[in-house]
mmCIF file with all atom_site columns, C-alpha atoms in Angstrom:
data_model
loop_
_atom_site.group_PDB
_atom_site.id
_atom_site.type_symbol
_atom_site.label_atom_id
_atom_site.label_alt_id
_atom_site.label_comp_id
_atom_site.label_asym_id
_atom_site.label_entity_id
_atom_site.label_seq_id
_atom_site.pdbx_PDB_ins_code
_atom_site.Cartn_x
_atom_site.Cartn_y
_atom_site.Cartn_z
_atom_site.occupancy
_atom_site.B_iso_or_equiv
_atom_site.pdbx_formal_charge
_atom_site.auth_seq_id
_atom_site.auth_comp_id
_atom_site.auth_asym_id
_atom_site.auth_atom_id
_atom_site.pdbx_PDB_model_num
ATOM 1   C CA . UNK A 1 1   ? 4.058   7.829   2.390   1.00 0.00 ? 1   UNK A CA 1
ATOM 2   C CA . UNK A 1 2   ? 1.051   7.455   4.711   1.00 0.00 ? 2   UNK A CA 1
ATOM 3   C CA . UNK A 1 3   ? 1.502   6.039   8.020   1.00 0.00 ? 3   UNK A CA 1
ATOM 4   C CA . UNK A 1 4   ? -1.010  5.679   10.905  1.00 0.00 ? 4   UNK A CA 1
ATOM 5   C CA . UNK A 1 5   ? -1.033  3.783   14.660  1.00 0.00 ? 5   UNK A CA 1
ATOM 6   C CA . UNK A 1 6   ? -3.879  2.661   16.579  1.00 0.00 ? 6   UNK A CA 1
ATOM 7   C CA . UNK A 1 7   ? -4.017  0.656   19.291  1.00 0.00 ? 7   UNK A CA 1
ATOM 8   C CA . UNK A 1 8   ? -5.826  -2.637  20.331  1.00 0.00 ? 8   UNK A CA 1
ATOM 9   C CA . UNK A 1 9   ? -6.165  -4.988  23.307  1.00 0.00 ? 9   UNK A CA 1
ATOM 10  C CA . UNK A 1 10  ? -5.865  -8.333  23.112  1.00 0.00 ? 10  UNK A CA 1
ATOM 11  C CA . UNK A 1 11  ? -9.285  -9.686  24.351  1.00 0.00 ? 11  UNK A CA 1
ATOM 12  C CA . UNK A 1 12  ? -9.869  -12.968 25.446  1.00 0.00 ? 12  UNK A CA 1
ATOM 13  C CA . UNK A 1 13  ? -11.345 -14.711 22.691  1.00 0.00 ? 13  UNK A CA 1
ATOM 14  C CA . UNK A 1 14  ? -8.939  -13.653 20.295  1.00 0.00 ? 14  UNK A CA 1
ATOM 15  C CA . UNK A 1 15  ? -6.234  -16.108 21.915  1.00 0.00 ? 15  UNK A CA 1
ATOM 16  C CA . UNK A 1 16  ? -5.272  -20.103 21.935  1.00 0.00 ? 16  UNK A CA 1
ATOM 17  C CA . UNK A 1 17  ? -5.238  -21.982 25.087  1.00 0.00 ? 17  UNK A CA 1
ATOM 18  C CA . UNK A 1 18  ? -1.596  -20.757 25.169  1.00 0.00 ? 18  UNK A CA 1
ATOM 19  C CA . UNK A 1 19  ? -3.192  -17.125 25.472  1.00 0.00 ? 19  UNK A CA 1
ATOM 20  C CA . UNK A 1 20  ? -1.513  -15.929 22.400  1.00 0.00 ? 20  UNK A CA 1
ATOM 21  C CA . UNK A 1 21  ? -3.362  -14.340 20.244  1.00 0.00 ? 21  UNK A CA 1
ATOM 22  C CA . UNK A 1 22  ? -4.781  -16.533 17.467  1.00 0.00 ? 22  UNK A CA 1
ATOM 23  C CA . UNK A 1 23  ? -3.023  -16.321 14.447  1.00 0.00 ? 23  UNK A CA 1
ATOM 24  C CA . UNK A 1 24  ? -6.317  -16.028 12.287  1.00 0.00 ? 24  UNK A CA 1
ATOM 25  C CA . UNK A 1 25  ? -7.134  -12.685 13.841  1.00 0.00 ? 25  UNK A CA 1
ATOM 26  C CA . UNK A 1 26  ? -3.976  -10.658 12.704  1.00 0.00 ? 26  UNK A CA 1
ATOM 27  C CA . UNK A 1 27  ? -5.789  -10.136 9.050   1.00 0.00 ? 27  UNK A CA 1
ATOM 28  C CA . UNK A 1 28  ? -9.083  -8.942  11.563  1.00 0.00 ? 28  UNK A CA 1
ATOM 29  C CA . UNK A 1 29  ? -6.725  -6.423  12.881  1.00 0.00 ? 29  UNK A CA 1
ATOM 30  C CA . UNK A 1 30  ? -5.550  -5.650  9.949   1.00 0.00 ? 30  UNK A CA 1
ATOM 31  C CA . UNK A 1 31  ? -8.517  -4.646  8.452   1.00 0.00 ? 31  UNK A CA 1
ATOM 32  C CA . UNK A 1 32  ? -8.861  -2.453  11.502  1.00 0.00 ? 32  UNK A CA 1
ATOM 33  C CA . UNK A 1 33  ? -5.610  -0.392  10.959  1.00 0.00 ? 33  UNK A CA 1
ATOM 34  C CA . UNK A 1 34  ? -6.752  -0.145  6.598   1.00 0.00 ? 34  UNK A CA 1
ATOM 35  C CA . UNK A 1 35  ? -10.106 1.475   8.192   1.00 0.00 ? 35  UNK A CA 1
ATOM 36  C CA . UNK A 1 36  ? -9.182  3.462   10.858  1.00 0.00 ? 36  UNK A CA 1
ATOM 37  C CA . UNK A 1 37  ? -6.383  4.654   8.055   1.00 0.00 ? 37  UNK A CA 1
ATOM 38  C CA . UNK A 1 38  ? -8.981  5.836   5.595   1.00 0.00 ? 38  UNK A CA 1
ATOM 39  C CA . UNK A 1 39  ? -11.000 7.550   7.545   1.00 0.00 ? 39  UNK A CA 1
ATOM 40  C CA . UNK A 1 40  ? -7.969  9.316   9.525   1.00 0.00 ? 40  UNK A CA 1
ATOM 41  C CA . UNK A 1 41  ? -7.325  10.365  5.865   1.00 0.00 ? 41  UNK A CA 1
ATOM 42  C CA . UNK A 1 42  ? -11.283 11.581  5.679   1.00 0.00 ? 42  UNK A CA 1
ATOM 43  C CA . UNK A 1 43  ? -13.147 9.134   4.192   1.00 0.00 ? 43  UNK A CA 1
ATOM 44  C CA . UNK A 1 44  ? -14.628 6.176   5.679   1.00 0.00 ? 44  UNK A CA 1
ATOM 45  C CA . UNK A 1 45  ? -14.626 2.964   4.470   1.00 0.00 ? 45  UNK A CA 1
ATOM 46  C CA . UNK A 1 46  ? -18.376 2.757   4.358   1.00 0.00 ? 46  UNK A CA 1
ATOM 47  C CA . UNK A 1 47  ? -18.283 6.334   2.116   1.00 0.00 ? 47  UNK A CA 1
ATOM 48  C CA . UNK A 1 48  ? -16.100 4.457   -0.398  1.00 0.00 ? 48  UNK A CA 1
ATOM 49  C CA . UNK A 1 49  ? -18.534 1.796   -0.981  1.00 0.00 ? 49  UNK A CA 1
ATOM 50  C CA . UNK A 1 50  ? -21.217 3.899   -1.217  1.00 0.00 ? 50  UNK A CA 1
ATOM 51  C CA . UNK A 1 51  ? -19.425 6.060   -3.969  1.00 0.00 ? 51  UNK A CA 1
ATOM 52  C CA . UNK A 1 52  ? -19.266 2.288   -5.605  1.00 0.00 ? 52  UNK A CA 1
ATOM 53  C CA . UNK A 1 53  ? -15.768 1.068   -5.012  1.00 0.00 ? 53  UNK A CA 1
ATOM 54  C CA . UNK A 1 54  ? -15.199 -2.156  -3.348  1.00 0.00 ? 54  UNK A CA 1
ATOM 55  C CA . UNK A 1 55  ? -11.723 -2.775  -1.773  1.00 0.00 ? 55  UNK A CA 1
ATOM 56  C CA . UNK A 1 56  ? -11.455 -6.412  -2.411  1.00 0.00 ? 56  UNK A CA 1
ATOM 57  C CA . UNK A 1 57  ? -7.688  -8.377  -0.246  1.00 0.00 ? 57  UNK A CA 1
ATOM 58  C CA . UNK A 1 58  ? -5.664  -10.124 -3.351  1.00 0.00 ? 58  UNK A CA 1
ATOM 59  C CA . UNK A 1 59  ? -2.797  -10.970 -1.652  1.00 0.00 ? 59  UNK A CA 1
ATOM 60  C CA . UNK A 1 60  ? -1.848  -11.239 2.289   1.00 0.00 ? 60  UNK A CA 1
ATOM 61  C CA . UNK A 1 61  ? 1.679   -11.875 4.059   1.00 0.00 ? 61  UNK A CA 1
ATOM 62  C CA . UNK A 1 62  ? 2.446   -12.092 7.305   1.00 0.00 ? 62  UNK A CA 1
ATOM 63  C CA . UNK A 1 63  ? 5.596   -13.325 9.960   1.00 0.00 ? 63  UNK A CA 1
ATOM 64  C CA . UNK A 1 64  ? 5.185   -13.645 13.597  1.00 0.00 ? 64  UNK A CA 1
ATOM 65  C CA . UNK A 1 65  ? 8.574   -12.644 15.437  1.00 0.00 ? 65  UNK A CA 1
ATOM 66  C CA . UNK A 1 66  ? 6.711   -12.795 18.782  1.00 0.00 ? 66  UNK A CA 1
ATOM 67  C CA . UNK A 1 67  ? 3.014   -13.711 19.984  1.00 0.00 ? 67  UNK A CA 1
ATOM 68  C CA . UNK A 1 68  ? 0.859   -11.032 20.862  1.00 0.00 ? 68  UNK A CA 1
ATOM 69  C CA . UNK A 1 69  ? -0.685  -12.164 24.497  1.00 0.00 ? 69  UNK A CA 1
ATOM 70  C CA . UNK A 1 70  ? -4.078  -11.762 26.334  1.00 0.00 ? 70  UNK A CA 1
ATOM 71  C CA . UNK A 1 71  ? -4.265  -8.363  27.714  1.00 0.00 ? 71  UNK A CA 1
ATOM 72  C CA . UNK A 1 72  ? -1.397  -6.398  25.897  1.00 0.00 ? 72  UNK A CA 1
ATOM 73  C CA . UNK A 1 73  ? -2.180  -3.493  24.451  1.00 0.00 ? 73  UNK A CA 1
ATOM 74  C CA . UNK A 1 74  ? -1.309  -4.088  20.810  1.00 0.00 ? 74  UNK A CA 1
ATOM 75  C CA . UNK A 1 75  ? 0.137   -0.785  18.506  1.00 0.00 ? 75  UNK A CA 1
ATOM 76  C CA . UNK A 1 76  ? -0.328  -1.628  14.614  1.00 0.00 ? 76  UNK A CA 1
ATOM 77  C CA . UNK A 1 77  ? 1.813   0.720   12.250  1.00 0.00 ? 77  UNK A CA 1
ATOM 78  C CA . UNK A 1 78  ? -0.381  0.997   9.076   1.00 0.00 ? 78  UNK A CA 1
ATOM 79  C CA . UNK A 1 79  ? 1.697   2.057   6.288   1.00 0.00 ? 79  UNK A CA 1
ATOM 80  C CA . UNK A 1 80  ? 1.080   3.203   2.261   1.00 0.00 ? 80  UNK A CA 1
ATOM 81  C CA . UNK A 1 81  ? 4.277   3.564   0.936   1.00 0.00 ? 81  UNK A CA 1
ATOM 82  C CA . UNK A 1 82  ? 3.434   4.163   -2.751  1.00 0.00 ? 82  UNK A CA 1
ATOM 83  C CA . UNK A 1 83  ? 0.646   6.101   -4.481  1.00 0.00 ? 83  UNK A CA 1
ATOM 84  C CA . UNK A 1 84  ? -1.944  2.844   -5.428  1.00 0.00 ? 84  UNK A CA 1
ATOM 85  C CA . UNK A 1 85  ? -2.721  2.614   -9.477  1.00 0.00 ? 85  UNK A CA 1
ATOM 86  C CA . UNK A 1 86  ? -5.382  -0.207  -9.559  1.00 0.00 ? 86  UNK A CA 1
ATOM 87  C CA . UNK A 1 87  ? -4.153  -1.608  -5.924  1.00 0.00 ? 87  UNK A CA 1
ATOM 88  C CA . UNK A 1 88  ? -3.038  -0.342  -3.138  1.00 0.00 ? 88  UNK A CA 1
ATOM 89  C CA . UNK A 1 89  ? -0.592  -1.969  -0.687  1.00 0.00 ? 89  UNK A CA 1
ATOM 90  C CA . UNK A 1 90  ? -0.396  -1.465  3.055   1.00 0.00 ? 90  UNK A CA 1
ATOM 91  C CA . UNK A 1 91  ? 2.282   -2.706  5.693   1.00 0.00 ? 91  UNK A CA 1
ATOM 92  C CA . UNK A 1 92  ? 2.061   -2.897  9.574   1.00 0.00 ? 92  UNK A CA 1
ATOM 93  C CA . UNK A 1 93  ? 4.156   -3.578  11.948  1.00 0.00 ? 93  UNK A CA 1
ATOM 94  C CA . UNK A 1 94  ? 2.783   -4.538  15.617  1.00 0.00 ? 94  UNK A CA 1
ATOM 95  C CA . UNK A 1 95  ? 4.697   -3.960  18.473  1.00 0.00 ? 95  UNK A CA 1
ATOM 96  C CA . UNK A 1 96  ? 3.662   -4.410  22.074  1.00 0.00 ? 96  UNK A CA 1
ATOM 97  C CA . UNK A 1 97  ? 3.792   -2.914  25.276  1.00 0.00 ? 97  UNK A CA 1
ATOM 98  C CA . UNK A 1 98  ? 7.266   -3.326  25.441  1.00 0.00 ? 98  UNK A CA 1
ATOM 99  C CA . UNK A 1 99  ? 7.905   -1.763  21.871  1.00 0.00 ? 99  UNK A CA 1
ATOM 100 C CA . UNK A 1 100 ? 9.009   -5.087  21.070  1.00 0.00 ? 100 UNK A CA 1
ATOM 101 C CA . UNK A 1 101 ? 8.199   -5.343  17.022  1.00 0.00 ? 101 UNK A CA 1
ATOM 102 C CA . UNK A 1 102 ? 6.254   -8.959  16.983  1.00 0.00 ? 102 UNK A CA 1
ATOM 103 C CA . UNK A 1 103 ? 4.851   -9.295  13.783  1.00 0.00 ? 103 UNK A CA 1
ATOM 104 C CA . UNK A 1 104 ? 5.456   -7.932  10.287  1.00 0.00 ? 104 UNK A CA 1
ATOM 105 C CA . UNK A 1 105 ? 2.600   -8.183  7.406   1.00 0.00 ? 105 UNK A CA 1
ATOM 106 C CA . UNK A 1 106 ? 1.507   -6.498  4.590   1.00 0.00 ? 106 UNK A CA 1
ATOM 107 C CA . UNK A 1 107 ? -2.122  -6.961  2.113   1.00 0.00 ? 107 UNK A CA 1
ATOM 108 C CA . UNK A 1 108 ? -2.526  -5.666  -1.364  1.00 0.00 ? 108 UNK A CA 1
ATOM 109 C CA . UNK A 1 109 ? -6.160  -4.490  -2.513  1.00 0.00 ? 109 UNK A CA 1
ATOM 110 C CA . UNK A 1 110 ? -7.504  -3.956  -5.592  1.00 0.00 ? 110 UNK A CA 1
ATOM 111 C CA . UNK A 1 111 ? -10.059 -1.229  -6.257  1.00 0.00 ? 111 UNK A CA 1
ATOM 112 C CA . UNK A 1 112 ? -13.367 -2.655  -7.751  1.00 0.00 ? 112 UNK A CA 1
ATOM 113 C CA . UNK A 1 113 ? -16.412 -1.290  -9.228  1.00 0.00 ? 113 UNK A CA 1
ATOM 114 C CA . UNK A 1 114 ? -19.153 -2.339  -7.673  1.00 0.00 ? 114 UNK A CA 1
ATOM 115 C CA . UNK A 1 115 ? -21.870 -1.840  -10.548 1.00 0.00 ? 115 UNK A CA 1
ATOM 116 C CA . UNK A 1 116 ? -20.002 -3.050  -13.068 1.00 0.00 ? 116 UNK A CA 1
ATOM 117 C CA . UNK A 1 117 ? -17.430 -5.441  -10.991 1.00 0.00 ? 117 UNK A CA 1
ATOM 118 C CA . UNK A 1 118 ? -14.295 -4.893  -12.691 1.00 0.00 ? 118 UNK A CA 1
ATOM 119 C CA . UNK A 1 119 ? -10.863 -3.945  -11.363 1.00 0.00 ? 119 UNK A CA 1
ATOM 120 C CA . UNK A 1 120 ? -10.525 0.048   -12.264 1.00 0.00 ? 120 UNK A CA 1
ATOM 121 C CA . UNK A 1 121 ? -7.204  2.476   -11.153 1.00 0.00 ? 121 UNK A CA 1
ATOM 122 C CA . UNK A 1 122 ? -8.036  4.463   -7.751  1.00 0.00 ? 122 UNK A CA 1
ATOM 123 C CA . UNK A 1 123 ? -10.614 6.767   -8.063  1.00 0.00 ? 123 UNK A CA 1
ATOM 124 C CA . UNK A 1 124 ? -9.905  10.137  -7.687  1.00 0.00 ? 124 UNK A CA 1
ATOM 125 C CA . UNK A 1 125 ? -11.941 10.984  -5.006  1.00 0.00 ? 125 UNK A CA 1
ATOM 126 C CA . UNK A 1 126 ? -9.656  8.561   -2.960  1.00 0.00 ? 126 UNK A CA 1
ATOM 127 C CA . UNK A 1 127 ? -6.468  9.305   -4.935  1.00 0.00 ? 127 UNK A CA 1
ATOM 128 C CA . UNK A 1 128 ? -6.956  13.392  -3.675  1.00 0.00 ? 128 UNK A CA 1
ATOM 129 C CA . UNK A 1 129 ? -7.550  12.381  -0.677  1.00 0.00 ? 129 UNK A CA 1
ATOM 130 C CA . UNK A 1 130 ? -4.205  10.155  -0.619  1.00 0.00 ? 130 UNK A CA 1
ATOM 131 C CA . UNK A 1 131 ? -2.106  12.910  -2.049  1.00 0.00 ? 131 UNK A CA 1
ATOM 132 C CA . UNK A 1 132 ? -3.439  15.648  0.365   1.00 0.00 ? 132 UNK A CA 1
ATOM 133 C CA . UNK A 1 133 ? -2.063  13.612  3.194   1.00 0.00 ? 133 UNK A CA 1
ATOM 134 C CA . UNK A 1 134 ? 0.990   12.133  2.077   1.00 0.00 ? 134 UNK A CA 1
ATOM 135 C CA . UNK A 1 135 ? 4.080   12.908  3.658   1.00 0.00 ? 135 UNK A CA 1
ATOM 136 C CA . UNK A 1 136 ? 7.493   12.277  1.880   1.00 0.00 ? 136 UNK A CA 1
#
């Protein structure tokens, strides 16, 4: 398994009048956690595509247990909890300041060649990379 944290406050703009954070900007965050994953495991995402791999979202779930609210600092738990074939599958977990756990999601991506634009297993580039830092 892989698992990463990082941390994010809730600005402003990301909440309803309510000051809860807009439900439309948990898959933003999201995508934050998936890139600050890769490129805690050494690559960036922006390395990735430019070895020719796209990382395209196929399927996205999500529950909200609690709002998020304007101001909190947010901690995402990014998890990879089995070695991706031709997709790879990441949960989270946010808690807040509180370590109250308020929402629960996870997003399955398929790997994607980008000259030729058809799905393709993880490249091994990525899959050592994966392997190196996985932790049973």
């Amino acid at each position: 398994m892989i698992h990463t944290t990082n941390t994010i406050r809730v600005r402003y703009g990301e909440t309803d009048p309510m000051k809860y954070v807009y439900y439309g900007n948990y898959a933003e965050y999201f995508e934050v956690a998936r890139v600050e994953l890769f490129r805690t495991l050494g690559m960036s995402y922006d390395e990735i595509e430019k070895r020719g791999i796209f990382l395209p979202v196929s399927e996205y779930k999500i529950k909200y247990l609690k709002p998020g609210l304007y101001d909190q600092l947010l901690e995402i738990h990014t998890y990879v909890k089995k070695v991706p074939g031709v997709k790879i599958e990441f949960d989270y977990e946010i808690y807040n300041e509180d370590k109250i756990k308020i929402t629960e999601a996870s997003t399955t991506l398929f790997f994607l060649d980008a000259e030729t634009n058809k799905i393709v297993r993880c490249p091994d580039f990525l899959l050592d990379l994966i392997k190196e830092n996985w932790k049973e």
